[in-house]
Amino acid sequence: EAGVAQSPRYKIIEKRQSVAFWCNPISGHATLYWYQQILGQGPKLLIQFQNNGVVDDSQLPKDRFSAERLKGVDSTLKIQPAKLEDSAVYLCASSLDSSGANYEQYFGPGTRLTVT
Amino acid sequence: AQTVTQSQPEMSVQEAETVTLSCTYDTSESDYYLFWYKQPPSRQMILVIRQEAYKQQNATENRFSVNFQKAAKSFSLKISDSQLGDAAMYFCAYRSPSNSGYALNFGKGTSLLVTP
């Protein structure tokens, strides 16, 4: 079974530029999560999708971050414009469902973003 | 929001020895899930072990076991017969069943070094 795929793996941009990250979850997984992991910290949830609907985006900085999951499969996370403090690893995770026994989240390799 | 505290930024263990990583959490809920995730350098995060709060029996997965003390809100991870491949960042995570999102709330992590 293929795992969660993310691209690119690394990205370096200047502040005020835009960037987009892509995630392809495990086939059949209804729930998709985007986490931000700043160096030295644990991951923090940015947004969660159930199929193509947003379940929780309370910690997403909506003035600069946006995310979508068209057709309930792949997802993109965009930052526009980027700030220095956005430097982090952006992790995508998916799970079969968000409730009950199917709650294990599978993580992708992450995208390491450096903003200069 | 529930907070997860890992008070040991770094731990070291010799190969074949046993090490215990600490985790405490703050919650007012009675039913929840707790997890330990492993994140090797430049590799993706994987689930090590999980515990449902309603289960009194401590979870065990091969060389990994937990000591779940619900009253004390403590959830430590014991690694027996440590191997070089166990070297990684270990994150303790809390998952609430009452939030609509069911996202994971992570601690800051403990870096485990395994010496030959």
CSV table of C-alpha atoms in Angstrom, one decimal:
chain,number,residue,atom,x,y,z
A,1,GLU,CA,0.0,0.0,0.0
A,2,ALA,CA,1.4,3.4,-1.0
A,3,GLY,CA,1.9,5.8,1.8
A,4,VAL,CA,1.1,9.5,2.0
A,5,ALA,CA,3.0,11.4,-0.7
A,6,GLN,CA,4.1,15.0,-0.5
A,7,SER,CA,5.9,17.4,-2.8
A,8,PRO,CA,8.1,19.2,-2.9
A,9,ARG,CA,10.4,17.8,-0.2
A,10,TYR,CA,12.3,21.0,0.2
A,11,LYS,CA,11.5,24.6,-0.8
A,12,ILE,CA,13.5,27.8,-0.2
A,13,ILE,CA,11.7,31.2,-0.9
A,14,GLU,CA,12.2,34.8,0.0
A,15,LYS,CA,9.8,36.5,2.4
A,16,ARG,CA,6.6,37.9,0.7
A,17,GLN,CA,6.8,35.2,-2.0
A,18,SER,CA,4.1,32.6,-2.5
A,19,VAL,CA,4.5,28.8,-2.1
A,20,ALA,CA,2.3,25.8,-2.5
A,21,PHE,CA,2.6,22.3,-1.1
A,22,TRP,CA,0.8,19.2,-2.4
A,23,CYS,CA,-0.4,16.1,-0.6
A,24,ASN,CA,-1.8,12.8,-1.9
A,25,PRO,CA,-3.2,10.7,0.9
A,26,ILE,CA,-3.5,7.0,1.2
A,27,SER,CA,-6.1,5.7,-1.2
A,28,GLY,CA,-9.5,5.5,0.4
A,29,HIS,CA,-8.6,7.7,3.4
A,30,ALA,CA,-11.4,10.2,4.0
A,31,THR,CA,-9.6,12.4,6.5
A,32,LEU,CA,-6.7,14.6,5.6
A,33,TYR,CA,-4.6,16.8,8.0
A,34,TRP,CA,-2.0,19.5,7.5
A,35,TYR,CA,0.3,20.1,10.4
A,36,GLN,CA,3.1,22.7,10.8
A,37,GLN,CA,6.2,21.6,12.7
A,38,ILE,CA,8.5,24.4,13.7
A,39,LEU,CA,12.1,23.3,14.6
A,40,GLY,CA,12.2,22.0,18.1
A,41,GLN,CA,8.5,21.7,18.5
A,42,GLY,CA,5.8,19.1,18.0
A,43,PRO,CA,3.5,19.3,15.0
A,44,LYS,CA,0.6,21.7,15.3
A,45,LEU,CA,-2.6,21.2,13.3
A,46,LEU,CA,-3.4,23.8,10.7
A,47,ILE,CA,-6.4,22.3,9.0
A,48,GLN,CA,-8.4,19.1,8.8
A,49,PHE,CA,-10.6,17.9,5.9
A,50,GLN,CA,-13.2,15.2,6.0
A,51,ASN,CA,-13.6,14.2,2.3
A,52,ASN,CA,-13.7,17.7,0.6
A,53,GLY,CA,-15.2,19.6,3.6
A,54,VAL,CA,-13.2,21.5,6.3
A,55,VAL,CA,-13.7,20.1,9.8
A,56,ASP,CA,-11.3,22.3,11.7
A,57,ASP,CA,-9.2,25.3,10.5
A,58,SER,CA,-9.2,27.2,13.8
A,59,GLN,CA,-5.4,27.4,13.9
A,60,LEU,CA,-4.9,28.3,10.2
A,61,PRO,CA,-3.6,31.9,9.7
A,62,LYS,CA,-6.3,32.7,7.1
A,63,ASP,CA,-4.8,36.0,6.2
A,64,ARG,CA,-2.0,34.2,4.5
A,65,PHE,CA,-2.6,30.5,4.5
A,66,SER,CA,-5.2,28.7,2.4
A,67,ALA,CA,-5.9,25.0,1.7
A,68,GLU,CA,-8.2,23.0,-0.5
A,69,ARG,CA,-9.1,19.4,-1.1
A,70,LEU,CA,-10.9,19.3,-4.4
A,71,LYS,CA,-12.8,16.0,-5.1
A,72,GLY,CA,-11.9,14.8,-1.6
A,73,VAL,CA,-8.5,13.3,-2.6
A,74,ASP,CA,-5.4,15.4,-3.2
A,75,SER,CA,-4.9,18.6,-1.2
A,76,THR,CA,-2.8,21.8,-1.6
A,77,LEU,CA,-1.7,24.1,1.1
A,78,LYS,CA,-0.7,27.7,0.0
A,79,ILE,CA,1.1,30.5,1.8
A,80,GLN,CA,0.8,34.0,0.3
A,81,PRO,CA,2.8,36.0,1.2
A,82,ALA,CA,5.3,34.1,3.3
A,83,LYS,CA,6.9,35.4,6.4
A,84,LEU,CA,10.2,34.4,8.1
A,85,GLU,CA,8.2,32.6,10.9
A,86,ASP,CA,6.6,30.3,8.4
A,87,SER,CA,9.9,28.4,8.1
A,88,ALA,CA,8.9,24.9,9.2
A,89,VAL,CA,8.2,21.4,8.1
A,90,TYR,CA,4.7,21.0,6.7
A,91,LEU,CA,3.3,17.5,7.4
A,92,CYS,CA,0.4,15.9,5.7
A,93,ALA,CA,-1.4,13.0,7.3
A,94,SER,CA,-4.4,10.9,6.5
A,95,SER,CA,-6.7,8.5,8.2
A,96,LEU,CA,-9.4,6.1,7.0
A,97,ASP,CA,-11.9,8.1,9.1
A,98,SER,CA,-11.7,10.5,11.9
A,99,SER,CA,-13.7,8.5,14.4
A,100,GLY,CA,-13.9,5.1,16.0
A,101,ALA,CA,-11.3,2.4,15.5
A,102,ASN,CA,-10.0,3.9,12.3
A,103,TYR,CA,-8.2,6.7,13.9
A,104,GLU,CA,-4.6,6.0,13.1
A,105,GLN,CA,-3.0,8.8,11.2
A,106,TYR,CA,-0.4,8.1,8.6
A,107,PHE,CA,2.1,10.8,8.0
A,108,GLY,CA,3.9,11.8,4.8
A,109,PRO,CA,7.6,12.7,4.7
A,110,GLY,CA,6.9,16.4,5.0
A,111,THR,CA,7.9,19.5,3.0
A,112,ARG,CA,10.7,21.6,4.6
A,113,LEU,CA,10.2,25.3,3.9
A,114,THR,CA,12.8,27.8,4.5
A,115,VAL,CA,11.9,31.5,4.2
A,116,THR,CA,14.8,33.9,3.8
B,1,ALA,CA,-7.1,23.1,24.8
B,2,GLN,CA,-5.4,20.1,26.1
B,3,THR,CA,-1.6,20.5,26.7
B,4,VAL,CA,0.9,17.8,26.4
B,5,THR,CA,4.3,18.1,28.3
B,6,GLN,CA,7.4,16.2,27.6
B,7,SER,CA,9.9,17.3,30.2
B,8,GLN,CA,13.0,15.5,28.8
B,9,PRO,CA,14.3,17.3,25.7
B,10,GLU,CA,17.0,14.7,25.3
B,11,MET,CA,17.6,11.2,26.6
B,12,SER,CA,20.5,8.7,26.1
B,13,VAL,CA,20.5,5.0,26.4
B,14,GLN,CA,23.0,2.2,25.7
B,15,GLU,CA,22.2,-0.5,23.3
B,16,ALA,CA,20.3,-3.4,24.9
B,17,GLU,CA,19.4,-1.3,27.9
B,18,THR,CA,16.0,0.1,28.9
B,19,VAL,CA,14.9,3.7,28.8
B,20,THR,CA,11.7,5.5,29.8
B,21,LEU,CA,10.4,8.6,28.2
B,22,SER,CA,8.0,10.8,30.2
B,23,CYS,CA,4.8,12.5,29.2
B,24,THR,CA,2.1,14.3,31.1
B,25,TYR,CA,-1.0,15.9,29.9
B,26,ASP,CA,-3.7,18.2,31.0
B,27,THR,CA,-7.4,17.5,30.3
B,28,SER,CA,-10.8,17.6,31.9
B,29,GLU,CA,-12.1,14.8,29.7
B,30,SER,CA,-12.6,11.3,30.9
B,31,ASP,CA,-12.3,9.5,27.6
B,32,TYR,CA,-9.5,10.1,25.2
B,33,TYR,CA,-6.6,8.5,23.3
B,34,LEU,CA,-2.9,8.8,23.9
B,35,PHE,CA,-0.2,8.0,21.4
B,36,TRP,CA,3.6,7.8,21.1
B,37,TYR,CA,5.0,8.6,17.7
B,38,LYS,CA,8.6,8.2,16.5
B,39,GLN,CA,10.2,10.5,14.0
B,40,PRO,CA,13.7,9.4,12.8
B,41,PRO,CA,16.0,12.1,11.3
B,42,SER,CA,14.7,13.2,7.9
B,43,ARG,CA,12.2,10.4,7.9
B,44,GLN,CA,8.5,10.3,8.4
B,45,MET,CA,6.6,10.0,11.6
B,46,ILE,CA,5.3,6.6,12.5
B,47,LEU,CA,3.0,5.4,15.2
B,48,VAL,CA,4.7,3.4,18.0
B,49,ILE,CA,1.9,2.6,20.4
B,50,ARG,CA,-1.5,3.9,21.4
B,51,GLN,CA,-3.7,3.7,24.5
B,52,GLU,CA,-7.4,4.3,25.0
B,53,ALA,CA,-8.1,6.0,28.3
B,54,TYR,CA,-11.0,3.7,29.1
B,55,LYS,CA,-8.7,0.7,29.1
B,56,GLN,CA,-6.9,0.0,32.4
B,57,GLN,CA,-4.4,-2.4,30.9
B,58,ASN,CA,-1.2,-0.8,29.7
B,59,ALA,CA,-0.6,-1.2,25.9
B,60,THR,CA,2.4,-3.2,24.7
B,61,GLU,CA,3.9,-3.5,21.3
B,62,ASN,CA,7.0,-5.9,21.3
B,63,ARG,CA,9.8,-3.9,23.0
B,64,PHE,CA,7.6,-0.9,23.6
B,65,SER,CA,5.2,-0.5,26.5
B,66,VAL,CA,3.5,2.3,28.3
B,67,ASN,CA,2.8,3.1,31.9
B,68,PHE,CA,-0.6,4.9,31.8
B,69,GLN,CA,-1.5,6.5,35.1
B,70,LYS,CA,-4.9,8.2,34.4
B,71,ALA,CA,-5.3,9.8,37.8
B,72,ALA,CA,-1.9,11.3,37.5
B,73,LYS,CA,-2.4,12.2,33.8
B,74,SER,CA,0.9,10.5,33.0
B,75,PHE,CA,1.7,8.4,30.0
B,76,SER,CA,5.4,7.2,29.8
B,77,LEU,CA,7.0,5.1,27.2
B,78,LYS,CA,9.4,2.3,28.0
B,79,ILE,CA,11.7,0.9,25.4
B,80,SER,CA,13.3,-2.4,26.3
B,81,ASP,CA,16.4,-3.9,24.7
B,82,SER,CA,17.2,-0.6,23.0
B,83,GLN,CA,18.5,-0.8,19.4
B,84,LEU,CA,20.5,1.7,17.3
B,85,GLY,CA,17.4,2.0,15.1
B,86,ASP,CA,15.4,3.4,18.0
B,87,ALA,CA,17.3,6.7,17.8
B,88,ALA,CA,14.8,9.3,16.9
B,89,MET,CA,12.5,12.1,18.2
B,90,TYR,CA,9.6,10.7,20.2
B,91,PHE,CA,6.4,12.6,20.4
B,92,CYS,CA,3.6,12.1,22.9
B,93,ALA,CA,0.2,13.0,21.5
B,94,TYR,CA,-3.3,13.4,22.9
B,95,ARG,CA,-6.5,12.9,20.9
B,96,SER,CA,-9.9,14.1,22.2
B,97,PRO,CA,-13.0,12.2,21.2
B,98,SER,CA,-15.1,15.3,21.8
B,99,ASN,CA,-13.6,17.7,19.3
B,100,SER,CA,-15.1,17.5,15.9
B,101,GLY,CA,-11.7,17.3,14.4
B,102,TYR,CA,-10.1,14.5,16.3
B,103,ALA,CA,-6.7,16.0,15.5
B,104,LEU,CA,-3.6,15.1,17.5
B,105,ASN,CA,-2.2,17.5,20.1
B,106,PHE,CA,1.6,16.9,20.3
B,107,GLY,CA,4.2,17.5,23.0
B,108,LYS,CA,7.5,19.1,22.1
B,109,GLY,CA,9.3,15.8,21.8
B,110,THR,CA,12.2,13.9,23.3
B,111,SER,CA,15.3,13.2,21.3
B,112,LEU,CA,16.6,9.7,22.0
B,113,LEU,CA,20.2,8.9,21.5
B,114,VAL,CA,21.2,5.2,21.4
B,115,THR,CA,24.9,4.5,22.0
B,116,PRO,CA,26.7,1.3,21.1
